[in-house]
Short mmCIF file of C-alpha atoms and ligand atoms in Angstrom, two decimals:
data_model
loop_
_atom_site.label_atom_id
_atom_site.label_comp_id
_atom_site.label_asym_id
_atom_site.label_seq_id
_atom_site.Cartn_x
_atom_site.Cartn_y
_atom_site.Cartn_z
CA UNK A 617 -66.62 82.79 -73.28
CA UNK A 618 -64.54 80.33 -75.27
CA UNK A 619 -64.53 76.83 -73.94
CA UNK A 620 -61.27 75.45 -72.58
CA UNK A 621 -60.36 72.26 -74.41
CA UNK A 622 -57.10 71.38 -72.70
CA UNK A 623 -57.10 69.44 -69.47
CA UNK A 624 -55.28 70.87 -66.44
CA UNK A 625 -51.46 70.79 -66.52
CA UNK A 626 -50.06 67.53 -65.28
CA UNK A 627 -53.27 65.60 -65.93
CA UNK A 628 -52.37 61.92 -65.80
CA UNK A 629 -53.48 60.26 -69.04
CA UNK A 630 -52.88 56.56 -69.39
CA UNK A 631 -54.23 53.05 -69.43
CA UNK A 632 -54.94 50.24 -66.98
CA UNK A 633 -54.52 46.48 -66.70
CA UNK A 634 -54.58 43.84 -63.97
CA UNK A 635 -51.95 41.14 -63.44
CA UNK A 636 -54.18 38.10 -63.75
CA UNK A 637 -55.89 39.38 -66.88
CA UNK A 638 -52.70 39.99 -68.85
CA UNK A 639 -49.54 38.46 -67.35
CA UNK A 640 -50.08 34.74 -67.78
CA UNK A 641 -46.99 32.75 -66.68
CA UNK A 642 -49.11 31.55 -63.80
CA UNK A 643 -46.56 29.03 -62.55
CA UNK A 644 -43.23 30.58 -63.49
CA UNK A 645 -40.39 31.78 -61.27
CA UNK A 646 -41.98 30.59 -58.07
CA UNK A 647 -45.43 32.13 -58.52
CA UNK A 648 -48.11 30.46 -56.41
CA UNK A 649 -51.70 29.70 -57.33
CA UNK A 650 -54.41 32.35 -56.81
CA UNK A 651 -58.21 32.45 -56.92
CA UNK A 652 -58.06 34.36 -60.21
CA UNK A 653 -56.20 31.45 -61.87
CA UNK A 654 -58.89 28.86 -61.17
CA UNK A 655 -61.86 30.75 -62.63
CA UNK A 656 -62.66 29.20 -66.03
CA UNK A 657 -64.44 30.64 -69.04
CA UNK A 658 -67.94 29.31 -69.55
CA UNK A 659 -71.27 28.69 -67.89
CA UNK A 660 -69.89 27.88 -64.42
CA UNK A 661 -67.82 31.04 -64.13
CA UNK A 662 -70.53 33.08 -62.49
CA UNK A 663 -71.26 30.51 -59.79
CA UNK A 664 -67.52 30.25 -59.10
CA UNK A 665 -66.71 33.97 -58.90
CA UNK A 666 -69.73 34.51 -56.65
CA UNK A 667 -68.56 31.80 -54.24
CA UNK A 668 -71.56 29.54 -54.84
CA UNK A 669 -69.57 26.80 -56.58
CA UNK A 670 -66.27 25.61 -55.22
CA UNK A 671 -63.36 25.30 -57.63
CA UNK A 672 -60.03 25.47 -55.79
CA UNK A 673 -57.82 23.88 -58.43
CA UNK A 674 -57.76 23.21 -62.17
CA UNK A 675 -60.30 20.64 -63.28
CA UNK A 676 -60.54 18.71 -66.52
CA UNK A 677 -62.85 19.94 -69.29
CA UNK A 678 -62.43 23.58 -68.34
CA UNK A 679 -60.34 26.28 -69.97
CA UNK A 680 -58.60 28.74 -67.67
CA UNK A 681 -57.74 31.89 -69.64
CA UNK A 682 -55.57 33.52 -66.94
CA UNK A 683 -52.93 30.77 -67.15
CA UNK A 684 -51.43 32.36 -70.23
CA UNK A 685 -53.62 35.43 -70.77
CA UNK A 686 -51.72 37.67 -73.24
CA UNK A 687 -48.37 36.59 -71.76
CA UNK A 688 -47.43 40.10 -70.76
CA UNK A 689 -44.96 38.48 -68.39
CA UNK A 690 -42.74 37.99 -71.43
CA UNK A 691 -43.96 40.93 -73.53
CA UNK A 692 -43.93 43.79 -71.04
CA UNK A 693 -41.05 45.67 -72.64
CA UNK A 694 -42.75 45.62 -76.02
CA UNK A 695 -46.10 46.57 -74.45
CA UNK A 696 -44.73 49.43 -72.36
CA UNK A 697 -42.91 50.76 -75.44
CA UNK A 698 -46.30 50.89 -77.19
CA UNK A 699 -47.85 52.71 -74.21
CA UNK A 700 -44.95 55.16 -74.35
CA UNK A 701 -45.54 55.68 -78.06
CA UNK A 702 -49.10 56.78 -77.23
CA UNK A 703 -47.58 59.20 -74.73
CA UNK A 704 -48.90 57.63 -71.51
CA UNK A 705 -48.14 59.72 -68.43
CA UNK A 706 -49.18 56.86 -66.18
CA UNK A 707 -49.74 53.13 -66.41
CA UNK A 708 -52.04 51.46 -63.90
CA UNK A 709 -51.17 47.83 -63.25
CA UNK A 710 -51.52 45.41 -60.40
CA UNK A 711 -48.95 43.20 -58.77
CA UNK A 712 -49.76 39.50 -58.45
CA UNK A 713 -49.65 38.76 -54.72
CA UNK A 714 -48.55 35.17 -55.45
CA UNK A 715 -45.46 36.27 -57.35
CA UNK A 716 -44.28 38.01 -54.20
CA UNK A 717 -45.67 35.70 -51.52
CA UNK A 718 -46.57 32.49 -53.41
CA UNK A 719 -48.57 31.03 -50.53
CA UNK A 720 -49.32 34.30 -48.77
CA UNK A 721 -48.18 33.40 -45.26
CA UNK A 722 -44.41 33.11 -45.82
CA UNK A 723 -42.09 35.38 -43.89
CA UNK A 724 -39.65 35.90 -46.76
CA UNK A 725 -40.80 37.18 -50.16
CA UNK A 726 -39.95 35.55 -53.49
CA UNK A 727 -37.08 37.56 -54.93
CA UNK A 728 -37.89 36.59 -58.54
CA UNK A 729 -41.34 38.18 -58.21
CA UNK A 730 -39.99 41.35 -56.64
CA UNK A 731 -37.31 41.64 -59.32
CA UNK A 732 -39.89 41.24 -62.09
CA UNK A 733 -41.92 44.25 -60.93
CA UNK A 734 -38.84 46.30 -60.16
CA UNK A 735 -37.76 45.86 -63.72
CA UNK A 736 -41.24 46.62 -65.02
CA UNK A 737 -41.46 49.86 -63.00
CA UNK A 738 -38.03 50.94 -64.21
CA UNK A 739 -39.10 50.25 -67.75
CA UNK A 740 -42.09 52.60 -67.25
CA UNK A 741 -39.98 55.32 -65.64
CA UNK A 742 -37.50 55.12 -68.51
CA UNK A 743 -40.26 56.66 -70.65
CA UNK A 744 -41.48 59.06 -67.96
CA UNK A 745 -44.52 56.86 -67.24
CA UNK A 746 -45.61 56.94 -63.57
CA UNK A 747 -46.69 53.50 -62.39
CA UNK A 748 -50.02 53.51 -60.55
CA UNK A 749 -50.10 50.25 -58.64
CA UNK A 750 -53.12 48.29 -57.46
CA UNK A 751 -51.95 46.13 -54.57
CA UNK A 752 -54.75 43.58 -54.96
CA UNK A 753 -56.79 43.40 -58.12
CA UNK A 754 -59.16 40.55 -57.25
CA UNK A 755 -56.29 38.20 -56.40
CA UNK A 756 -55.85 36.17 -53.26
CA UNK A 757 -53.38 33.29 -52.80
CA UNK A 758 -55.21 29.94 -52.93
CA UNK A 759 -53.27 28.79 -49.90
CA UNK A 760 -54.79 31.62 -47.85
CA UNK A 761 -58.25 30.60 -49.06
CA UNK A 762 -57.82 26.91 -48.28
CA UNK A 763 -56.01 27.40 -45.00
CA UNK A 764 -57.74 30.48 -43.61
CA UNK A 765 -60.95 31.00 -45.62
CA UNK A 766 -59.79 34.15 -47.40
CA UNK A 767 -60.78 37.58 -46.14
CA UNK A 768 -63.35 36.21 -43.67
CA UNK A 769 -60.34 35.53 -41.45
CA UNK A 770 -58.77 38.32 -39.44
CA UNK A 771 -55.32 36.83 -39.94
CA UNK A 772 -55.47 38.17 -43.50
CA UNK A 773 -54.59 41.54 -41.98
CA UNK A 774 -51.10 40.29 -41.10
CA UNK A 775 -50.50 38.72 -44.49
CA UNK A 776 -51.66 41.81 -46.32
CA UNK A 777 -49.60 44.06 -44.08
CA UNK A 778 -46.53 42.01 -44.88
CA UNK A 779 -47.23 42.32 -48.59
CA UNK A 780 -47.67 46.09 -48.31
CA UNK A 781 -44.54 46.67 -46.23
CA UNK A 782 -42.56 44.65 -48.73
CA UNK A 783 -43.91 46.63 -51.67
CA UNK A 784 -43.56 50.09 -50.11
CA UNK A 785 -40.02 49.37 -48.97
CA UNK A 786 -38.76 47.72 -52.12
CA UNK A 787 -40.35 50.19 -54.54
CA UNK A 788 -39.75 53.39 -52.59
CA UNK A 789 -38.85 56.08 -55.11
CA UNK A 790 -40.17 54.01 -58.02
CA UNK A 791 -43.90 54.06 -57.24
CA UNK A 792 -45.81 56.96 -55.74
CA UNK A 793 -49.47 56.16 -56.51
CA UNK A 794 -51.06 53.12 -54.86
CA UNK A 795 -54.57 51.63 -54.74
CA UNK A 796 -55.29 49.22 -51.90
CA UNK A 797 -58.14 47.05 -53.25
CA UNK A 798 -59.56 47.08 -56.75
CA UNK A 799 -63.32 47.68 -56.76
CA UNK A 800 -63.62 46.99 -53.05
CA UNK A 801 -67.43 46.84 -53.35
CA UNK A 802 -67.06 43.77 -55.61
CA UNK A 803 -66.93 41.72 -52.42
CA UNK A 804 -70.73 42.03 -52.28
CA UNK A 805 -71.29 40.96 -55.89
CA UNK A 806 -68.52 38.48 -56.73
CA UNK A 807 -67.12 37.48 -53.32
CA UNK A 808 -64.80 34.69 -54.49
CA UNK A 809 -63.17 36.97 -57.05
CA UNK A 810 -63.33 40.00 -54.76
CA UNK A 811 -62.16 38.44 -51.50
CA UNK A 812 -61.50 34.73 -51.83
CA UNK A 813 -64.83 33.85 -50.20
CA UNK A 814 -66.52 30.55 -50.92
CA UNK A 815 -69.62 29.85 -48.86
CA UNK A 816 -70.50 26.82 -46.83
CA UNK A 817 -74.01 25.48 -46.89
CA UNK A 818 -76.42 27.30 -44.57
CA UNK A 819 -73.96 30.07 -43.81
CA UNK A 820 -75.20 33.66 -43.35
CA UNK A 821 -73.55 35.04 -46.47
CA UNK A 822 -74.23 38.69 -45.69
CA UNK A 823 -72.57 38.31 -42.32
CA UNK A 824 -69.50 36.71 -43.90
CA UNK A 825 -69.26 39.35 -46.64
CA UNK A 826 -69.46 42.30 -44.26
CA UNK A 827 -66.99 40.75 -41.83
CA UNK A 828 -64.57 40.23 -44.74
CA UNK A 829 -65.28 43.80 -45.85
CA UNK A 830 -64.34 45.03 -42.39
CA UNK A 831 -61.04 43.18 -42.63
CA UNK A 832 -60.32 44.68 -46.03
CA UNK A 833 -61.24 48.17 -44.84
CA UNK A 834 -58.91 47.91 -41.84
CA UNK A 835 -56.20 46.42 -44.06
CA UNK A 836 -56.63 49.36 -46.42
CA UNK A 837 -56.28 51.90 -43.59
CA UNK A 838 -53.23 50.06 -42.30
CA UNK A 839 -51.70 50.11 -45.77
CA UNK A 840 -52.34 53.84 -46.01
CA UNK A 841 -50.65 54.41 -42.67
CA UNK A 842 -47.60 52.34 -43.57
CA UNK A 843 -47.31 53.88 -47.04
CA UNK A 844 -47.16 57.35 -45.49
CA UNK A 845 -44.67 56.26 -42.83
CA UNK A 846 -42.31 54.65 -45.32
CA UNK A 847 -42.47 57.51 -47.80
CA UNK A 848 -44.42 60.72 -47.16
CA UNK A 849 -44.49 61.17 -50.94
CA UNK A 850 -46.78 58.14 -51.32
CA UNK A 851 -50.38 58.81 -52.35
CA UNK A 852 -52.89 56.09 -51.53
CA UNK A 853 -56.33 55.75 -53.03
CA UNK A 854 -59.41 53.62 -52.54
CA UNK A 855 -61.11 52.15 -55.61
CA UNK A 856 -64.84 51.79 -56.25
CA UNK A 857 -66.80 50.10 -59.03
CA UNK A 858 -68.88 53.22 -59.59
CA UNK A 859 -71.83 54.20 -61.73
CA UNK A 860 -74.66 56.18 -60.21
CA UNK A 861 -78.09 54.57 -59.82
CA UNK A 862 -81.06 56.39 -61.32
CA UNK A 863 -84.63 55.88 -60.11
CA UNK A 864 -86.70 54.00 -62.69
CA UNK A 865 -89.53 56.58 -62.39
CA UNK A 866 -90.23 59.71 -60.36
CA UNK A 867 -92.03 57.55 -57.82
CA UNK A 868 -90.45 58.26 -54.42
CA UNK A 869 -89.99 54.55 -53.71
CA UNK A 870 -87.86 54.29 -56.87
CA UNK A 871 -85.71 57.19 -55.72
CA UNK A 872 -85.34 55.47 -52.39
CA UNK A 873 -84.35 52.21 -54.08
CA UNK A 874 -81.69 54.06 -56.11
CA UNK A 875 -80.34 55.68 -52.95
CA UNK A 876 -80.15 52.35 -51.18
CA UNK A 877 -78.30 50.76 -54.09
CA UNK A 878 -75.80 53.64 -54.18
CA UNK A 879 -75.27 53.32 -50.46
CA UNK A 880 -74.27 49.66 -50.85
CA UNK A 881 -71.27 50.94 -52.80
CA UNK A 882 -70.58 54.25 -51.07
CA UNK A 883 -70.56 52.36 -47.78
CA UNK A 884 -66.97 51.32 -48.51
CA UNK A 885 -65.77 54.74 -49.57
CA UNK A 886 -67.55 56.40 -46.65
CA UNK A 887 -65.25 54.39 -44.41
CA UNK A 888 -62.09 54.83 -46.50
CA UNK A 889 -62.53 58.54 -47.21
CA UNK A 890 -64.31 59.73 -44.05
CA UNK A 891 -62.94 57.24 -41.56
CA UNK A 892 -66.16 56.01 -40.00
CA UNK A 893 -68.90 53.49 -40.55
CA UNK A 894 -71.99 55.35 -41.73
CA UNK A 895 -75.09 55.17 -39.54
CA UNK A 896 -77.24 53.69 -42.32
CA UNK A 897 -74.94 50.64 -42.39
CA UNK A 898 -74.92 50.18 -38.64
CA UNK A 899 -78.71 50.34 -38.64
CA UNK A 900 -78.94 47.87 -41.49
CA UNK A 901 -76.66 45.40 -39.68
CA UNK A 902 -78.76 45.78 -36.55
CA UNK A 903 -81.98 45.07 -38.48
CA UNK A 904 -80.51 42.08 -40.26
CA UNK A 905 -78.85 40.60 -37.21
CA UNK A 906 -75.38 41.07 -38.64
CA UNK A 907 -72.69 41.37 -35.99
CA UNK A 908 -69.27 42.52 -37.05
CA UNK A 909 -66.31 41.73 -34.84
CA UNK A 910 -64.23 44.88 -34.56
CA UNK A 911 -61.83 46.31 -32.03
CA UNK A 912 -61.33 49.85 -30.75
CA UNK A 913 -57.92 49.83 -32.45
CA UNK A 914 -59.60 49.00 -35.75
CA UNK A 915 -61.84 52.04 -35.42
CA UNK A 916 -58.86 54.26 -34.57
CA UNK A 917 -56.97 53.01 -37.60
CA UNK A 918 -59.94 53.73 -39.85
CA UNK A 919 -60.41 57.17 -38.35
CA UNK A 920 -56.79 58.28 -38.62
CA UNK A 921 -55.80 56.85 -41.98
CA UNK A 922 -58.22 57.95 -44.64
CA UNK A 923 -57.19 57.87 -48.28
CA UNK A 924 -55.47 60.67 -50.20
CA UNK A 925 -57.69 60.31 -53.24
CA UNK A 926 -60.77 58.44 -54.43
CA UNK A 927 -60.43 56.36 -57.57
CA UNK A 928 -63.12 54.49 -59.42
CA UNK A 929 -64.10 52.54 -62.50
CA UNK A 930 -66.98 53.76 -64.60
CA UNK A 931 -68.55 51.85 -67.46
CA UNK A 932 -72.26 52.57 -67.14
CA UNK A 933 -74.92 54.12 -64.98
CA UNK A 934 -77.55 51.87 -63.42
CA UNK A 935 -81.27 51.95 -62.69
CA UNK A 936 -83.14 50.83 -59.57
CA UNK A 937 -86.82 50.30 -58.90
CA UNK A 938 -88.77 49.95 -55.69
CA UNK A 939 -91.59 48.25 -57.56
CA UNK A 940 -91.34 44.46 -57.23
CA UNK A 941 -93.17 44.06 -60.56
CA UNK A 942 -90.39 45.77 -62.53
CA UNK A 943 -87.81 43.18 -63.42
CA UNK A 944 -86.35 43.75 -66.87
CA UNK A 945 -82.65 43.56 -66.18
CA UNK A 946 -79.71 44.40 -68.42
CA UNK A 947 -77.66 41.40 -69.46
CA UNK A 948 -74.16 40.33 -68.59
CA UNK A 949 -73.15 42.24 -65.52
CA UNK A 950 -72.56 41.30 -61.90
CA UNK A 951 -74.34 44.52 -61.01
CA UNK A 952 -78.05 43.90 -61.53
CA UNK A 953 -79.70 46.89 -63.16
CA UNK A 954 -83.02 47.67 -64.76
CA UNK A 955 -82.73 48.52 -68.43
CA UNK A 956 -82.65 52.23 -69.18
CA UNK A 957 -84.78 52.92 -72.28
CA UNK A 958 -82.95 56.17 -73.02
CA UNK A 959 -79.54 54.58 -73.50
CA UNK A 960 -77.80 52.45 -76.11
CA UNK A 961 -76.11 49.26 -75.01
CA UNK A 962 -72.77 47.64 -75.76
CA UNK A 963 -72.67 44.16 -77.29
CA UNK A 964 -72.55 42.86 -73.71
CA UNK A 965 -75.60 44.84 -72.61
CA UNK A 966 -73.67 47.50 -70.68
CA UNK A 967 -75.48 50.78 -71.16
CA UNK A 968 -73.54 53.69 -72.58
CA UNK A 969 -73.97 56.92 -70.65
CA UNK A 970 -71.32 59.64 -70.84
CA UNK A 971 -73.44 62.15 -68.92
CA UNK A 972 -73.64 59.46 -66.24
CA UNK A 973 -69.88 59.85 -65.82
CA UNK A 974 -70.29 63.57 -65.15
CA UNK A 975 -73.09 62.76 -62.72
CA UNK A 976 -70.95 60.15 -60.96
CA UNK A 977 -67.95 62.50 -60.74
CA UNK A 978 -70.16 65.15 -59.16
CA UNK A 979 -71.82 62.72 -56.76
CA UNK A 980 -68.45 61.47 -55.51
CA UNK A 981 -67.01 64.98 -55.31
CA UNK A 982 -70.02 66.28 -53.37
CA UNK A 983 -69.75 63.41 -50.95
CA UNK A 984 -66.01 63.42 -50.20
CA UNK A 985 -64.24 66.52 -51.56
CA UNK A 986 -61.12 64.49 -52.18
CA UNK A 987 -59.18 64.45 -55.47
CA UNK A 988 -60.54 61.79 -57.79
CA UNK A 989 -58.94 59.48 -60.34
CA UNK A 990 -60.87 57.61 -63.04
CA UNK A 991 -58.84 54.42 -63.22
CA UNK A 992 -61.09 52.42 -65.56
CA UNK A 993 -63.42 53.36 -68.39
CA UNK A 994 -63.91 51.89 -71.81
CA UNK A 995 -65.96 49.87 -74.23
CA UNK A 996 -65.75 46.09 -74.40
CA UNK A 997 -66.47 45.19 -78.02
CA UNK A 998 -65.85 42.61 -80.71
CA UNK A 999 -63.08 43.77 -83.03
CA UNK A 1000 -62.51 42.50 -86.54
CA UNK A 1001 -58.90 43.02 -87.58
CA UNK A 1002 -57.75 43.16 -91.21
CA UNK A 1003 -54.87 40.99 -92.42
CA UNK A 1004 -52.37 43.34 -90.75
CA UNK A 1005 -54.10 43.25 -87.42
CA UNK A 1006 -55.48 46.76 -87.87
CA UNK A 1007 -58.93 47.46 -86.40
CA UNK A 1008 -60.98 50.50 -87.44
CA UNK A 1009 -62.59 50.84 -84.01
CA UNK A 1010 -64.58 54.04 -84.50
CA UNK A 1011 -67.16 52.77 -81.97
CA UNK A 1012 -64.47 52.70 -79.26
CA UNK A 1013 -63.22 56.16 -80.19
CA UNK A 1014 -66.80 57.49 -80.03
CA UNK A 1015 -67.31 55.95 -76.58
CA UNK A 1016 -64.08 57.32 -75.16
CA UNK A 1017 -64.47 60.71 -76.78
CA UNK A 1018 -67.92 61.25 -75.27
CA UNK A 1019 -66.67 60.21 -71.83
CA UNK A 1020 -63.65 62.49 -72.04
CA UNK A 1021 -65.97 65.39 -72.87
CA UNK A 1022 -68.07 64.53 -69.83
CA UNK A 1023 -64.91 64.63 -67.70
CA UNK A 1024 -63.99 67.99 -69.12
CA UNK A 1025 -67.44 69.33 -68.27
CA UNK A 1026 -67.12 68.04 -64.72
CA UNK A 1027 -63.74 69.74 -64.35
CA UNK A 1028 -64.49 73.11 -65.94
CA UNK A 1029 -68.24 73.52 -65.55
CA UNK A 1030 -68.64 71.86 -62.15
CA UNK A 1031 -65.22 72.33 -60.57
CA UNK A 1032 -64.42 68.77 -59.53
CA UNK A 1033 -60.80 67.85 -58.80
CA UNK A 1034 -59.68 65.09 -61.16
CA UNK A 1035 -56.09 63.81 -61.16
CA UNK A 1036 -56.16 61.58 -64.19
CA UNK A 1037 -57.77 59.05 -66.46
CA UNK A 1038 -56.62 55.54 -67.29
CA UNK A 1039 -58.74 53.65 -69.80
CA UNK A 1040 -59.42 49.99 -69.04
CA UNK A 1041 -57.53 47.30 -70.91
CA UNK A 1042 -55.36 49.66 -72.93
CA UNK A 1043 -54.05 46.46 -74.48
CA UNK A 1044 -56.60 43.65 -75.15
CA UNK A 1045 -56.79 41.28 -72.21
CA UNK A 1046 -58.99 38.63 -70.59
CA UNK A 1047 -62.40 39.81 -69.37
CA UNK A 1048 -62.85 39.58 -65.61
CA UNK A 1049 -66.59 39.08 -65.79
CA UNK A 1050 -66.76 36.45 -68.53
CA UNK A 1051 -63.22 35.17 -69.10
CA UNK A 1052 -63.53 35.97 -72.79
CA UNK A 1053 -60.68 37.31 -74.87
CA UNK A 1054 -62.97 38.66 -77.57
CA UNK A 1055 -64.49 41.25 -75.24
CA UNK A 1056 -61.81 43.76 -76.14
CA UNK A 1057 -61.07 47.19 -74.71
CA UNK A 1058 -57.62 47.92 -76.12
CA UNK A 1059 -55.86 50.45 -78.30
CA UNK A 1060 -53.58 47.52 -79.06
CA UNK A 1061 -55.00 44.36 -80.60
CA UNK A 1062 -53.69 41.01 -79.37
CA UNK A 1063 -54.04 37.97 -81.62
CA UNK A 1064 -55.64 35.46 -79.28
CA UNK A 1065 -59.14 34.01 -79.09
CA UNK A 1066 -61.47 32.69 -76.41
CA UNK A 1067 -60.04 29.18 -76.66
CA UNK A 1068 -56.46 30.39 -76.27
CA UNK A 1069 -55.44 30.15 -79.93
CA UNK A 1070 -53.44 32.87 -81.62
CA UNK A 1071 -49.93 34.19 -82.14
CA UNK A 1072 -50.13 36.80 -79.32
CA UNK A 1073 -48.91 39.31 -81.87
CA UNK A 1074 -49.66 42.94 -80.96
CA UNK A 1075 -50.94 45.48 -83.51
CA UNK A 1076 -52.19 49.05 -83.34
CA UNK A 1077 -55.87 49.87 -83.77
CA UNK A 1078 -57.24 53.15 -85.11
CA UNK A 1079 -57.88 54.22 -81.50
CA UNK A 1080 -54.14 53.91 -80.81
CA UNK A 1081 -53.41 56.90 -83.08
CA UNK A 1082 -56.48 58.73 -81.83
CA UNK A 1083 -55.43 58.42 -78.15
CA UNK A 1084 -51.91 59.49 -79.01
CA UNK A 1085 -53.35 62.77 -80.35
CA UNK A 1086 -55.56 63.20 -77.31
CA UNK A 1087 -52.60 62.93 -74.96
CA UNK A 1088 -50.24 65.01 -77.10
CA UNK A 1089 -52.81 67.84 -77.18
CA UNK A 1090 -53.74 67.30 -73.51
CA UNK A 1091 -57.34 66.71 -74.59
CA UNK A 1092 -57.65 69.62 -77.00
CA UNK A 1093 -57.89 67.34 -80.06
CA UNK A 1094 -61.43 66.51 -78.88
CA UNK A 1095 -63.70 69.42 -79.72
P1 P53 B 1629 -65.10 42.92 -67.89
C1 P53 B 1629 -68.37 44.25 -63.52
C2 P53 B 1629 -68.91 45.51 -63.43
C3 P53 B 1629 -68.07 46.60 -63.29
C4 P53 B 1629 -66.70 46.41 -63.25
O1 P53 B 1629 -65.08 44.15 -66.89
C5 P53 B 1629 -66.17 45.15 -63.30
C6 P53 B 1629 -67.00 44.08 -63.45
C7 P53 B 1629 -66.46 42.70 -63.51
O2 P53 B 1629 -66.92 42.10 -64.65
O3 P53 B 1629 -64.85 44.92 -63.20
C8 P53 B 1629 -63.89 45.85 -63.63
O4 P53 B 1629 -63.70 42.44 -68.00
C9 P53 B 1629 -62.57 45.28 -63.18
C10 P53 B 1629 -61.72 44.78 -64.31
C11 P53 B 1629 -62.58 44.32 -65.45
C12 P53 B 1629 -63.35 45.53 -65.97
O5 P53 B 1629 -64.14 46.09 -64.95
O6 P53 B 1629 -66.00 41.93 -67.26
O7 P53 B 1629 -61.83 46.10 -62.32
O8 P53 B 1629 -60.87 43.80 -63.81
O9 P53 B 1629 -61.88 43.69 -66.47
C13 P53 B 1629 -64.25 45.22 -67.15
O10 P53 B 1629 -65.61 43.43 -69.19
#
């Protein structure tokens, strides 16, 4: 039997970005301040994004890369034209909440913000590019954090509902694919970035995180309901930072540890895709004395408004051990993982595992039987451009090629249902984890460094031409 090389008809190839990592223009046209603006590059970043160190405004001696980022706010026409040149079928982006509701609790939205995205979506559609919109990609208005404590507060449901209604109404007919919360499980690992949570001394942090998670889960179900009411054509997805855990050895306790780690993440999708809290979570809360305030209406909303598809990011698989003596962790990732001796690592210590993508696709498919969408995948690497800004990024091509093959195997050999694939950071942008600019993922190089110097000039890398062929051949150029 000859192998099929082409992806299914209508497969949505594209790329992904997030507002705070590329737009810049943090204070223009009425935009308010958000958590993602006040996270600096450098040694304190981790303590800040995890909610252990409080930084609610700009402080001296810090550099805040999101303020200007790659200034896509002023370059979006040029950037979308480059995406179109590669043949993108879809472009995943997020809206900045604070462009639309600068403080978060206003009753009337900021027209300048709404007009900006309307124009951006129309620019995409001009080229036949479907926008895939993340409603919140780690951003939360600072006012909602200072006044209400971020997602720990139930009132966030009203503010988020207002945002969603505004978006679904204004962009009806322009946007069909929506994601409610980027990497919703990030709330457990980087709670200030994930949900605007900063902890008080002596507070039960697990309790706060799971209460905030409940609010986000209900908000997500509510958004799904409203999206369907406003336009039955709308498709709403959840979004998980995925990457299956492997047991460190065949010892049963290691398998158990891997299962428990996976459940920490699948917990969220179990609720969003199946509509109910899983028993293992209820039991865990009971054991740990965690009490979540929830109403009967909340549970009804969750039950009756599950997502249309399951999207996720995949960069690496992970390893868990039940042996307290085993501690060698991989570097540079908010997800703690034991080092896997069978895998190569990126320059940031993320382990490269294309078969792990096939494994993850199968695990998610087996669990939910809902269409899936890979909305982030890619290699963060140091690029060295020549004098024309050209980068011969064969390492990136090799990474993406092996992952695309794994996807193809999952589709044709395993029968999973996959809607599309958007690579992360299709244009170089600021790293969420580290705030660096030189951790690059793009097909398009942007002249800017970690300290904010550079002309912001865009140039095409070798991978740009490679991806263009992939899309034009619907995957068949990869043998
Ligand atoms: P950066 C950690 C682990 C998995 C996904 O990450 C993560 C993170 C955060 O560091 O986040 C997603 O930029 C996220 C993007 C982010 C991308 O992965 O640290 O949705 O915003 O940029 C890559 O290399």
